[in-house]
Amino acid sequence: MTKEENEKRLTYLKGIVARLPEKPGSYQFYDDEHTIIYVGKAKSLKARVSSYFHTEVDRFKTKVLVSKIHDISYTVVNTEEDALLLENSLIKKYNPRYNVLLKDGKTYPSICVTNEPFPRIFKTRTINKKWGTYYGPYSHIGSMYAVLELINKLYKPRTCRQPITKEGISAKKYQVCLEYHIKNCYGPCVAKQSYEDYQENIRQAREILKGNTRQILREMREEMERLAENLEFEKAEEIKQKYLLIDSFVSKSEVVSHTINNVDVVSITSDEKTAYINYIHVSNGSINQSFTIEYKKKMDETDEELLQLGIVELRERFKSDAKEVIVPIEIPEISENITFTVPQRGDKKTLLDLSIMNGKQYKFDRLKQAEKLNPEQKQVRLMKELQEKLGLPKMPYQIECFDNSNISGTDAVAACVVFKSMKPSKKDYKKYNIKTVVGPDDYASMKEVVHRRYSRLLEEEEPLPDLIVADGGKGQMEVIREVIQDELNLDIPIAGLAKDNRHRTNELLYGFPPRVIGLKTDSELFHVLTQLQDEVHRFAITFHREKRSKRALESELDNIKGVGPKTRDELLNGLKSVKRISEANLDTLTDIVGAAKAKIVYDYFHEEKGRVADSK
């Protein structure tokens, strides 16, 4: 678009804005193909829409949106509530490019009560309101199965799919099935259960699905008392058993307060790209619904705007008529008939905290699901988390860790393991024999190895790590710092993993002087760091054992005059151990290394045994 065309476009749009009324309504922005790209709402259409065209607008996303607008339309409504409802319906209808995108993540199951003369009750993921009434959806599958199990135990609704009518029953068209014989059905198809009794059971089941269990309990108690007065004790006992089943179910549900009834609780958990809005409905003091929706952000939407949009969506979805909505932040009123409460303490605050916890858990589950599809996403998340925790200048793609291993200073070795993108990079592991240190001095050994490692990387112009992790506390960190900063003049961040008095790693240290970094020991990041620590221990100890056993083998065979490395290796390859070589007869040794070498080895070990026997 040329400069002249752009000026002409802006002049046209500002002309529309100048004519906008100062009334509540919804506005729509169109692109050059007259496709709706953004839908908004406003208390005053003129004030809100004109704000997009102010010269001082500095938000990048808003500038991008304005550059795409080629036409504007609007709808005037009576109230701000109507504007919000209209905005919500238009967003769902047109799915504009620059509006938040509603994503449910997956289809949760619901419970269907069919519209048949003898209704069935079952779980489904397909919603077709011609078939029946739907309750849900249930984000917690266990809760759904618990409700279904209760209803099946109490009322035993039929599960067969054949269409049953009162006329068919009168004509004796049907036969009982296995479910009747195993007492999972009362047999309404053959009039073993009356139509009226079946309908009453379905009515009570619907009340349970609505969460009105306490109402059902009151009705049952009244019925029990009536039957007992009429001396109908058997029928009273049957109702009592049902009463106890419902009462047990209610006691296991999330009971908050018997004084809280018909209340919505809505909370928001958001980051730069996504908002998760959790909805909880409370009826008769207990939670009978919990659901989370996800909005993908497109512009600079605030939590207040998204929460307002989410409340409209969720109340519409669940047909809520609650007069009170509990929320975490102050938001503009949606309707005169709804009261918003931001609780600070008490039962309502407990409910709000529960909603926030559900929203955070949903966010975590979605993150884990995405990471299963894309494992690299998890690694990037962990690197970002470590970067933020330590305040590093860049993500720690390459992390290196050192460890020493020796027994009383003998066979002293060290090891360096390398993690790249939070995973072991075994081809980059390094082993070191300690050369300049005599005796068991871990600090001196560490100093030698760190100096050798990074002076060589500098000479060979190889990439340096983004983070060094000391397998130890402040002492090891200081030794590494002396080499890295004082001797080699390098600027590589250094962290430490300190152990408690039980020799368990329990702290991440960083900085000089070192400070403890707040990191939960059961977090994923802490597990990766302890994996790094365990890996360097394993690698160092394995190398130390190899060196020690090699020295033990070599020292015994190397003492035999006339036996060189080639003969020694042939013997070890053939007989596997010095013990078996010492016990082998002359013929066996001859087959492996020839007669001359065999006699030397045989004589050595048998003369040794003879000397030992003589000394006794």
Short mmCIF file of N, CA and C in Angstrom, two decimals, residues 16-157:
data_model
loop_
_atom_site.label_atom_id
_atom_site.label_comp_id
_atom_site.label_asym_id
_atom_site.label_seq_id
_atom_site.Cartn_x
_atom_site.Cartn_y
_atom_site.Cartn_z
N ILE A 16 -15.77 7.56 9.73
CA ILE A 16 -16.72 6.65 10.38
C ILE A 16 -16.71 6.87 11.89
N VAL A 17 -15.52 7.00 12.44
CA VAL A 17 -15.36 7.18 13.89
C VAL A 17 -16.06 8.45 14.34
N ALA A 18 -15.94 9.51 13.57
CA ALA A 18 -16.55 10.80 13.94
C ALA A 18 -18.07 10.70 14.02
N ARG A 19 -18.65 9.73 13.29
CA ARG A 19 -20.11 9.60 13.27
C ARG A 19 -20.63 8.58 14.28
N LEU A 20 -19.73 7.92 15.00
CA LEU A 20 -20.15 6.88 15.94
C LEU A 20 -20.90 7.48 17.12
N PRO A 21 -21.95 6.79 17.62
CA PRO A 21 -22.71 7.31 18.77
C PRO A 21 -21.97 7.07 20.08
N GLU A 22 -22.28 7.84 21.07
CA GLU A 22 -21.69 7.66 22.39
C GLU A 22 -22.61 6.77 23.23
N LYS A 23 -22.87 5.58 22.72
CA LYS A 23 -23.76 4.62 23.37
C LYS A 23 -23.08 3.25 23.47
N PRO A 24 -23.58 2.36 24.35
CA PRO A 24 -22.99 1.01 24.45
C PRO A 24 -23.23 0.25 23.15
N GLY A 25 -22.31 -0.64 22.85
CA GLY A 25 -22.49 -1.45 21.65
C GLY A 25 -21.29 -2.32 21.35
N SER A 26 -21.38 -2.98 20.21
CA SER A 26 -20.28 -3.83 19.74
C SER A 26 -19.82 -3.28 18.40
N TYR A 27 -18.50 -3.31 18.17
CA TYR A 27 -17.96 -2.82 16.90
C TYR A 27 -17.15 -3.92 16.22
N GLN A 28 -17.09 -3.85 14.89
CA GLN A 28 -16.38 -4.86 14.10
C GLN A 28 -15.43 -4.19 13.12
N PHE A 29 -14.20 -4.69 13.05
CA PHE A 29 -13.20 -4.19 12.10
C PHE A 29 -13.08 -5.20 10.95
N TYR A 30 -12.95 -4.67 9.71
CA TYR A 30 -12.85 -5.52 8.52
C TYR A 30 -11.52 -5.27 7.82
N ASP A 31 -11.00 -6.32 7.14
CA ASP A 31 -9.78 -6.15 6.35
C ASP A 31 -10.14 -5.76 4.91
N ASP A 32 -9.13 -5.77 4.01
CA ASP A 32 -9.36 -5.32 2.64
C ASP A 32 -10.27 -6.27 1.85
N GLU A 33 -10.50 -7.50 2.35
CA GLU A 33 -11.42 -8.44 1.69
C GLU A 33 -12.78 -8.46 2.38
N HIS A 34 -12.98 -7.50 3.28
CA HIS A 34 -14.22 -7.34 4.06
C HIS A 34 -14.50 -8.57 4.93
N THR A 35 -13.44 -9.12 5.47
CA THR A 35 -13.54 -10.20 6.46
C THR A 35 -13.39 -9.58 7.85
N ILE A 36 -14.24 -9.99 8.79
CA ILE A 36 -14.13 -9.45 10.15
C ILE A 36 -12.84 -9.95 10.79
N ILE A 37 -11.99 -9.01 11.23
CA ILE A 37 -10.71 -9.39 11.84
C ILE A 37 -10.67 -9.09 13.34
N TYR A 38 -11.65 -8.29 13.81
CA TYR A 38 -11.68 -8.00 15.25
C TYR A 38 -13.08 -7.56 15.65
N VAL A 39 -13.52 -8.08 16.82
CA VAL A 39 -14.81 -7.69 17.40
C VAL A 39 -14.54 -7.16 18.79
N GLY A 40 -15.13 -5.99 19.12
CA GLY A 40 -14.95 -5.43 20.45
C GLY A 40 -16.27 -4.94 21.01
N LYS A 41 -16.25 -4.58 22.28
CA LYS A 41 -17.44 -4.02 22.93
C LYS A 41 -17.04 -2.69 23.56
N ALA A 42 -18.01 -1.89 23.85
CA ALA A 42 -17.69 -0.58 24.43
C ALA A 42 -18.88 -0.03 25.20
N LYS A 43 -18.55 0.70 26.25
CA LYS A 43 -19.56 1.44 27.00
C LYS A 43 -19.97 2.66 26.18
N SER A 44 -18.96 3.24 25.50
CA SER A 44 -19.20 4.34 24.57
C SER A 44 -18.47 4.00 23.27
N LEU A 45 -19.21 3.70 22.22
CA LEU A 45 -18.60 3.28 20.96
C LEU A 45 -17.63 4.33 20.42
N LYS A 46 -18.03 5.60 20.46
CA LYS A 46 -17.19 6.66 19.89
C LYS A 46 -15.86 6.76 20.62
N ALA A 47 -15.90 6.76 21.97
CA ALA A 47 -14.68 6.91 22.76
C ALA A 47 -13.75 5.71 22.56
N ARG A 48 -14.33 4.52 22.55
CA ARG A 48 -13.49 3.31 22.46
C ARG A 48 -12.85 3.17 21.09
N VAL A 49 -13.62 3.30 20.02
CA VAL A 49 -13.08 3.08 18.67
C VAL A 49 -12.09 4.18 18.30
N SER A 50 -12.36 5.41 18.72
CA SER A 50 -11.44 6.50 18.37
C SER A 50 -10.08 6.32 19.03
N SER A 51 -10.03 5.60 20.17
CA SER A 51 -8.75 5.40 20.87
C SER A 51 -7.75 4.61 20.03
N TYR A 52 -8.24 3.81 19.07
CA TYR A 52 -7.33 3.04 18.20
C TYR A 52 -6.55 3.95 17.25
N PHE A 53 -7.10 5.12 16.98
CA PHE A 53 -6.51 5.98 15.96
C PHE A 53 -5.78 7.19 16.53
N HIS A 54 -5.56 7.17 17.87
CA HIS A 54 -4.76 8.24 18.48
C HIS A 54 -3.30 8.08 18.09
N THR A 55 -2.64 9.17 17.84
CA THR A 55 -1.23 9.11 17.41
C THR A 55 -0.32 8.56 18.50
N GLU A 56 -0.73 8.70 19.80
CA GLU A 56 0.15 8.27 20.89
C GLU A 56 0.04 6.78 21.19
N VAL A 57 -0.78 6.05 20.45
CA VAL A 57 -0.87 4.60 20.67
C VAL A 57 0.49 3.98 20.40
N ASP A 58 1.05 3.29 21.43
CA ASP A 58 2.41 2.77 21.27
C ASP A 58 2.49 1.25 21.35
N ARG A 59 1.34 0.59 21.50
CA ARG A 59 1.38 -0.86 21.58
C ARG A 59 1.54 -1.46 20.18
N PHE A 60 2.51 -2.32 20.02
CA PHE A 60 2.85 -2.84 18.69
C PHE A 60 1.67 -3.60 18.08
N LYS A 61 1.03 -4.48 18.88
CA LYS A 61 -0.06 -5.31 18.35
C LYS A 61 -1.23 -4.44 17.90
N THR A 62 -1.50 -3.37 18.67
CA THR A 62 -2.59 -2.46 18.28
C THR A 62 -2.27 -1.76 16.96
N LYS A 63 -1.02 -1.35 16.80
CA LYS A 63 -0.61 -0.70 15.54
C LYS A 63 -0.77 -1.66 14.36
N VAL A 64 -0.42 -2.94 14.58
CA VAL A 64 -0.57 -3.94 13.51
C VAL A 64 -2.04 -4.08 13.14
N LEU A 65 -2.91 -4.18 14.16
CA LEU A 65 -4.35 -4.30 13.90
C LEU A 65 -4.86 -3.11 13.10
N VAL A 66 -4.52 -1.90 13.54
CA VAL A 66 -5.01 -0.68 12.87
C VAL A 66 -4.55 -0.64 11.41
N SER A 67 -3.35 -1.13 11.15
CA SER A 67 -2.83 -1.13 9.77
C SER A 67 -3.61 -2.06 8.85
N LYS A 68 -4.39 -3.01 9.44
CA LYS A 68 -5.14 -3.97 8.63
C LYS A 68 -6.60 -3.55 8.45
N ILE A 69 -7.06 -2.52 9.19
CA ILE A 69 -8.48 -2.13 9.15
C ILE A 69 -8.80 -1.36 7.87
N HIS A 70 -9.86 -1.82 7.18
CA HIS A 70 -10.30 -1.10 5.97
C HIS A 70 -11.75 -0.65 6.07
N ASP A 71 -12.47 -1.17 7.07
CA ASP A 71 -13.85 -0.74 7.24
C ASP A 71 -14.28 -1.04 8.69
N ILE A 72 -15.34 -0.33 9.14
CA ILE A 72 -15.83 -0.48 10.51
C ILE A 72 -17.35 -0.54 10.48
N SER A 73 -17.91 -1.47 11.26
CA SER A 73 -19.36 -1.47 11.46
C SER A 73 -19.63 -1.57 12.95
N TYR A 74 -20.87 -1.31 13.36
CA TYR A 74 -21.16 -1.35 14.79
C TYR A 74 -22.63 -1.69 15.00
N THR A 75 -22.93 -2.12 16.23
CA THR A 75 -24.31 -2.41 16.64
C THR A 75 -24.55 -1.75 17.98
N VAL A 76 -25.57 -0.90 18.06
CA VAL A 76 -25.90 -0.23 19.31
C VAL A 76 -26.85 -1.11 20.12
N VAL A 77 -26.59 -1.21 21.43
CA VAL A 77 -27.45 -1.98 22.34
C VAL A 77 -27.82 -1.09 23.53
N ASN A 78 -28.68 -1.61 24.38
CA ASN A 78 -29.18 -0.79 25.49
C ASN A 78 -28.21 -0.71 26.67
N THR A 79 -27.54 -1.81 26.95
CA THR A 79 -26.69 -1.85 28.15
C THR A 79 -25.33 -2.44 27.81
N GLU A 80 -24.39 -2.24 28.74
CA GLU A 80 -23.05 -2.81 28.58
C GLU A 80 -23.11 -4.33 28.64
N GLU A 81 -24.06 -4.85 29.42
CA GLU A 81 -24.24 -6.31 29.50
C GLU A 81 -24.59 -6.87 28.13
N ASP A 82 -25.51 -6.20 27.42
CA ASP A 82 -25.90 -6.66 26.08
C ASP A 82 -24.72 -6.58 25.11
N ALA A 83 -23.88 -5.55 25.28
CA ALA A 83 -22.70 -5.39 24.42
C ALA A 83 -21.74 -6.56 24.62
N LEU A 84 -21.57 -6.96 25.87
CA LEU A 84 -20.68 -8.09 26.18
C LEU A 84 -21.22 -9.39 25.60
N LEU A 85 -22.54 -9.61 25.74
CA LEU A 85 -23.16 -10.82 25.20
C LEU A 85 -23.05 -10.86 23.68
N LEU A 86 -23.25 -9.70 23.04
CA LEU A 86 -23.14 -9.63 21.59
C LEU A 86 -21.71 -9.88 21.13
N GLU A 87 -20.75 -9.26 21.82
CA GLU A 87 -19.34 -9.49 21.49
C GLU A 87 -19.00 -10.97 21.56
N ASN A 88 -19.45 -11.63 22.63
CA ASN A 88 -19.15 -13.05 22.82
C ASN A 88 -19.72 -13.90 21.69
N SER A 89 -20.96 -13.62 21.31
CA SER A 89 -21.59 -14.42 20.24
C SER A 89 -20.93 -14.18 18.89
N LEU A 90 -20.52 -12.93 18.61
CA LEU A 90 -19.87 -12.62 17.33
C LEU A 90 -18.49 -13.25 17.25
N ILE A 91 -17.75 -13.26 18.36
CA ILE A 91 -16.42 -13.88 18.36
C ILE A 91 -16.55 -15.37 18.06
N LYS A 92 -17.54 -16.03 18.69
CA LYS A 92 -17.73 -17.46 18.45
C LYS A 92 -18.18 -17.74 17.01
N LYS A 93 -18.98 -16.81 16.46
CA LYS A 93 -19.51 -17.01 15.11
C LYS A 93 -18.45 -16.80 14.04
N TYR A 94 -17.66 -15.73 14.16
CA TYR A 94 -16.73 -15.37 13.08
C TYR A 94 -15.27 -15.75 13.36
N ASN A 95 -14.95 -16.04 14.63
CA ASN A 95 -13.56 -16.39 15.00
C ASN A 95 -12.56 -15.41 14.39
N PRO A 96 -12.67 -14.10 14.69
CA PRO A 96 -11.79 -13.10 14.05
C PRO A 96 -10.31 -13.34 14.37
N ARG A 97 -9.49 -12.96 13.43
CA ARG A 97 -8.04 -13.23 13.51
C ARG A 97 -7.39 -12.60 14.74
N TYR A 98 -7.83 -11.40 15.12
CA TYR A 98 -7.14 -10.67 16.20
C TYR A 98 -7.86 -10.75 17.56
N ASN A 99 -8.94 -11.54 17.63
CA ASN A 99 -9.59 -11.78 18.92
C ASN A 99 -9.01 -13.02 19.59
N VAL A 100 -9.20 -13.09 20.90
CA VAL A 100 -8.75 -14.29 21.62
C VAL A 100 -9.44 -15.51 21.01
N LEU A 101 -8.71 -16.63 21.01
CA LEU A 101 -9.24 -17.87 20.45
C LEU A 101 -9.63 -18.80 21.59
N LEU A 102 -10.90 -19.17 21.64
CA LEU A 102 -11.37 -20.09 22.68
C LEU A 102 -11.01 -21.52 22.31
N LYS A 103 -10.25 -22.17 23.18
CA LYS A 103 -9.83 -23.56 22.95
C LYS A 103 -10.22 -24.39 24.17
N ASP A 104 -11.04 -25.43 23.94
CA ASP A 104 -11.42 -26.30 25.06
C ASP A 104 -10.40 -27.39 25.30
N GLY A 105 -9.45 -27.54 24.40
CA GLY A 105 -8.40 -28.55 24.61
C GLY A 105 -8.86 -29.92 24.19
N LYS A 106 -9.91 -30.43 24.82
CA LYS A 106 -10.45 -31.74 24.47
C LYS A 106 -11.92 -31.76 24.84
N THR A 107 -12.64 -32.72 24.30
CA THR A 107 -14.06 -32.84 24.59
C THR A 107 -14.24 -33.65 25.86
N TYR A 108 -14.77 -33.03 26.88
CA TYR A 108 -15.04 -33.75 28.12
C TYR A 108 -16.38 -34.47 28.01
N PRO A 109 -16.53 -35.60 28.70
CA PRO A 109 -17.80 -36.32 28.63
C PRO A 109 -18.89 -35.65 29.46
N SER A 110 -20.13 -35.88 29.04
CA SER A 110 -21.29 -35.43 29.78
C SER A 110 -22.16 -36.64 30.10
N ILE A 111 -23.19 -36.43 30.91
CA ILE A 111 -24.16 -37.48 31.19
C ILE A 111 -25.46 -37.10 30.51
N CYS A 112 -26.02 -38.03 29.74
CA CYS A 112 -27.24 -37.78 28.99
C CYS A 112 -28.41 -38.52 29.65
N VAL A 113 -29.53 -37.81 29.80
CA VAL A 113 -30.80 -38.43 30.18
C VAL A 113 -31.69 -38.31 28.96
N THR A 114 -32.02 -39.43 28.32
CA THR A 114 -32.71 -39.40 27.02
C THR A 114 -34.15 -38.93 27.16
N ASN A 115 -34.73 -38.54 26.00
CA ASN A 115 -36.12 -38.06 25.95
C ASN A 115 -37.12 -39.18 25.73
N GLU A 116 -36.72 -40.44 25.88
CA GLU A 116 -37.61 -41.58 25.62
C GLU A 116 -38.69 -41.70 26.70
N PRO A 117 -39.76 -42.44 26.42
CA PRO A 117 -40.78 -42.66 27.45
C PRO A 117 -40.20 -43.31 28.71
N PHE A 118 -39.23 -44.20 28.52
CA PHE A 118 -38.50 -44.78 29.64
C PHE A 118 -37.02 -44.39 29.45
N PRO A 119 -36.64 -43.21 29.95
CA PRO A 119 -35.30 -42.65 29.65
C PRO A 119 -34.15 -43.55 30.11
N ARG A 120 -33.07 -43.46 29.34
CA ARG A 120 -31.80 -44.10 29.73
C ARG A 120 -30.85 -43.01 30.23
N ILE A 121 -29.87 -43.41 31.04
CA ILE A 121 -28.87 -42.48 31.58
C ILE A 121 -27.49 -43.05 31.28
N PHE A 122 -26.65 -42.30 30.55
CA PHE A 122 -25.33 -42.83 30.18
C PHE A 122 -24.37 -41.68 29.90
N LYS A 123 -23.08 -41.99 29.85
CA LYS A 123 -22.07 -40.98 29.54
C LYS A 123 -21.89 -40.88 28.03
N THR A 124 -21.56 -39.69 27.56
CA THR A 124 -21.35 -39.49 26.13
C THR A 124 -20.44 -38.28 25.90
N ARG A 125 -19.77 -38.25 24.76
CA ARG A 125 -18.99 -37.09 24.35
C ARG A 125 -19.66 -36.36 23.17
N THR A 126 -20.78 -36.91 22.71
CA THR A 126 -21.52 -36.30 21.60
C THR A 126 -22.75 -35.59 22.15
N ILE A 127 -22.89 -34.31 21.83
CA ILE A 127 -24.01 -33.53 22.33
C ILE A 127 -25.00 -33.30 21.18
N ASN A 128 -26.20 -33.86 21.33
CA ASN A 128 -27.29 -33.62 20.39
C ASN A 128 -28.57 -33.46 21.22
N LYS A 129 -29.01 -32.21 21.36
CA LYS A 129 -30.09 -31.91 22.30
C LYS A 129 -31.43 -32.51 21.87
N LYS A 130 -31.50 -33.07 20.65
CA LYS A 130 -32.71 -33.77 20.23
C LYS A 130 -32.86 -35.09 20.97
N TRP A 131 -31.74 -35.65 21.41
CA TRP A 131 -31.77 -36.96 22.06
C TRP A 131 -32.19 -36.87 23.51
N GLY A 132 -31.82 -35.77 24.20
CA GLY A 132 -32.14 -35.71 25.61
C GLY A 132 -31.55 -34.49 26.29
N THR A 133 -31.50 -34.55 27.61
CA THR A 133 -30.92 -33.48 28.43
C THR A 133 -29.51 -33.89 28.85
N TYR A 134 -28.56 -32.92 28.80
CA TYR A 134 -27.17 -33.23 29.10
C TYR A 134 -26.73 -32.52 30.38
N TYR A 135 -25.99 -33.24 31.19
CA TYR A 135 -25.44 -32.68 32.43
C TYR A 135 -23.92 -32.80 32.37
N GLY A 136 -23.25 -31.71 32.65
CA GLY A 136 -21.80 -31.69 32.52
C GLY A 136 -21.41 -30.48 31.69
N PRO A 137 -20.27 -30.54 30.97
CA PRO A 137 -19.33 -31.68 30.93
C PRO A 137 -18.54 -31.84 32.23
N TYR A 138 -17.99 -33.05 32.41
CA TYR A 138 -17.22 -33.38 33.61
C TYR A 138 -15.74 -33.38 33.27
N SER A 139 -15.00 -32.42 33.83
CA SER A 139 -13.55 -32.39 33.59
C SER A 139 -12.84 -33.43 34.45
N HIS A 140 -13.46 -33.83 35.58
CA HIS A 140 -12.89 -34.88 36.42
C HIS A 140 -13.69 -36.15 36.19
N ILE A 141 -13.11 -37.10 35.45
CA ILE A 141 -13.83 -38.30 35.01
C ILE A 141 -14.29 -39.13 36.20
N GLY A 142 -13.45 -39.16 37.26
CA GLY A 142 -13.81 -39.94 38.44
C GLY A 142 -15.11 -39.46 39.06
N SER A 143 -15.34 -38.14 39.06
CA SER A 143 -16.58 -37.59 39.61
C SER A 143 -17.77 -38.04 38.80
N MET A 144 -17.63 -38.07 37.48
CA MET A 144 -18.72 -38.50 36.61
C MET A 144 -19.10 -39.95 36.87
N TYR A 145 -18.08 -40.81 36.96
CA TYR A 145 -18.35 -42.23 37.21
C TYR A 145 -18.97 -42.44 38.59
N ALA A 146 -18.56 -41.63 39.57
CA ALA A 146 -19.13 -41.75 40.91
C ALA A 146 -20.62 -41.43 40.89
N VAL A 147 -21.01 -40.38 40.14
CA VAL A 147 -22.43 -40.01 40.04
C VAL A 147 -23.22 -41.11 39.33
N LEU A 148 -22.65 -41.62 38.21
CA LEU A 148 -23.33 -42.69 37.47
C LEU A 148 -23.49 -43.95 38.33
N GLU A 149 -22.47 -44.28 39.08
CA GLU A 149 -22.53 -45.46 39.94
C GLU A 149 -23.63 -45.29 41.00
N LEU A 150 -23.72 -44.09 41.59
CA LEU A 150 -24.74 -43.81 42.60
C LEU A 150 -26.13 -43.97 41.99
N ILE A 151 -26.35 -43.38 40.80
CA ILE A 151 -27.67 -43.44 40.16
C ILE A 151 -28.03 -44.88 39.81
N ASN A 152 -27.06 -45.65 39.31
CA ASN A 152 -27.34 -47.05 38.96
C ASN A 152 -27.68 -47.90 40.18
N LYS A 153 -26.99 -47.61 41.31
CA LYS A 153 -27.29 -48.35 42.53
C LYS A 153 -28.66 -47.99 43.09
N LEU A 154 -28.99 -46.70 43.01
CA LEU A 154 -30.25 -46.22 43.59
C LEU A 154 -31.47 -46.59 42.75
N TYR A 155 -31.40 -46.33 41.45
CA TYR A 155 -32.60 -46.36 40.62
C TYR A 155 -32.58 -47.44 39.54
N LYS A 156 -31.45 -48.00 39.25
CA LYS A 156 -31.31 -49.06 38.25
C LYS A 156 -32.05 -48.73 36.95
N PRO A 157 -31.73 -47.60 36.30
CA PRO A 157 -32.38 -47.28 35.02
C PRO A 157 -31.97 -48.30 33.96
#
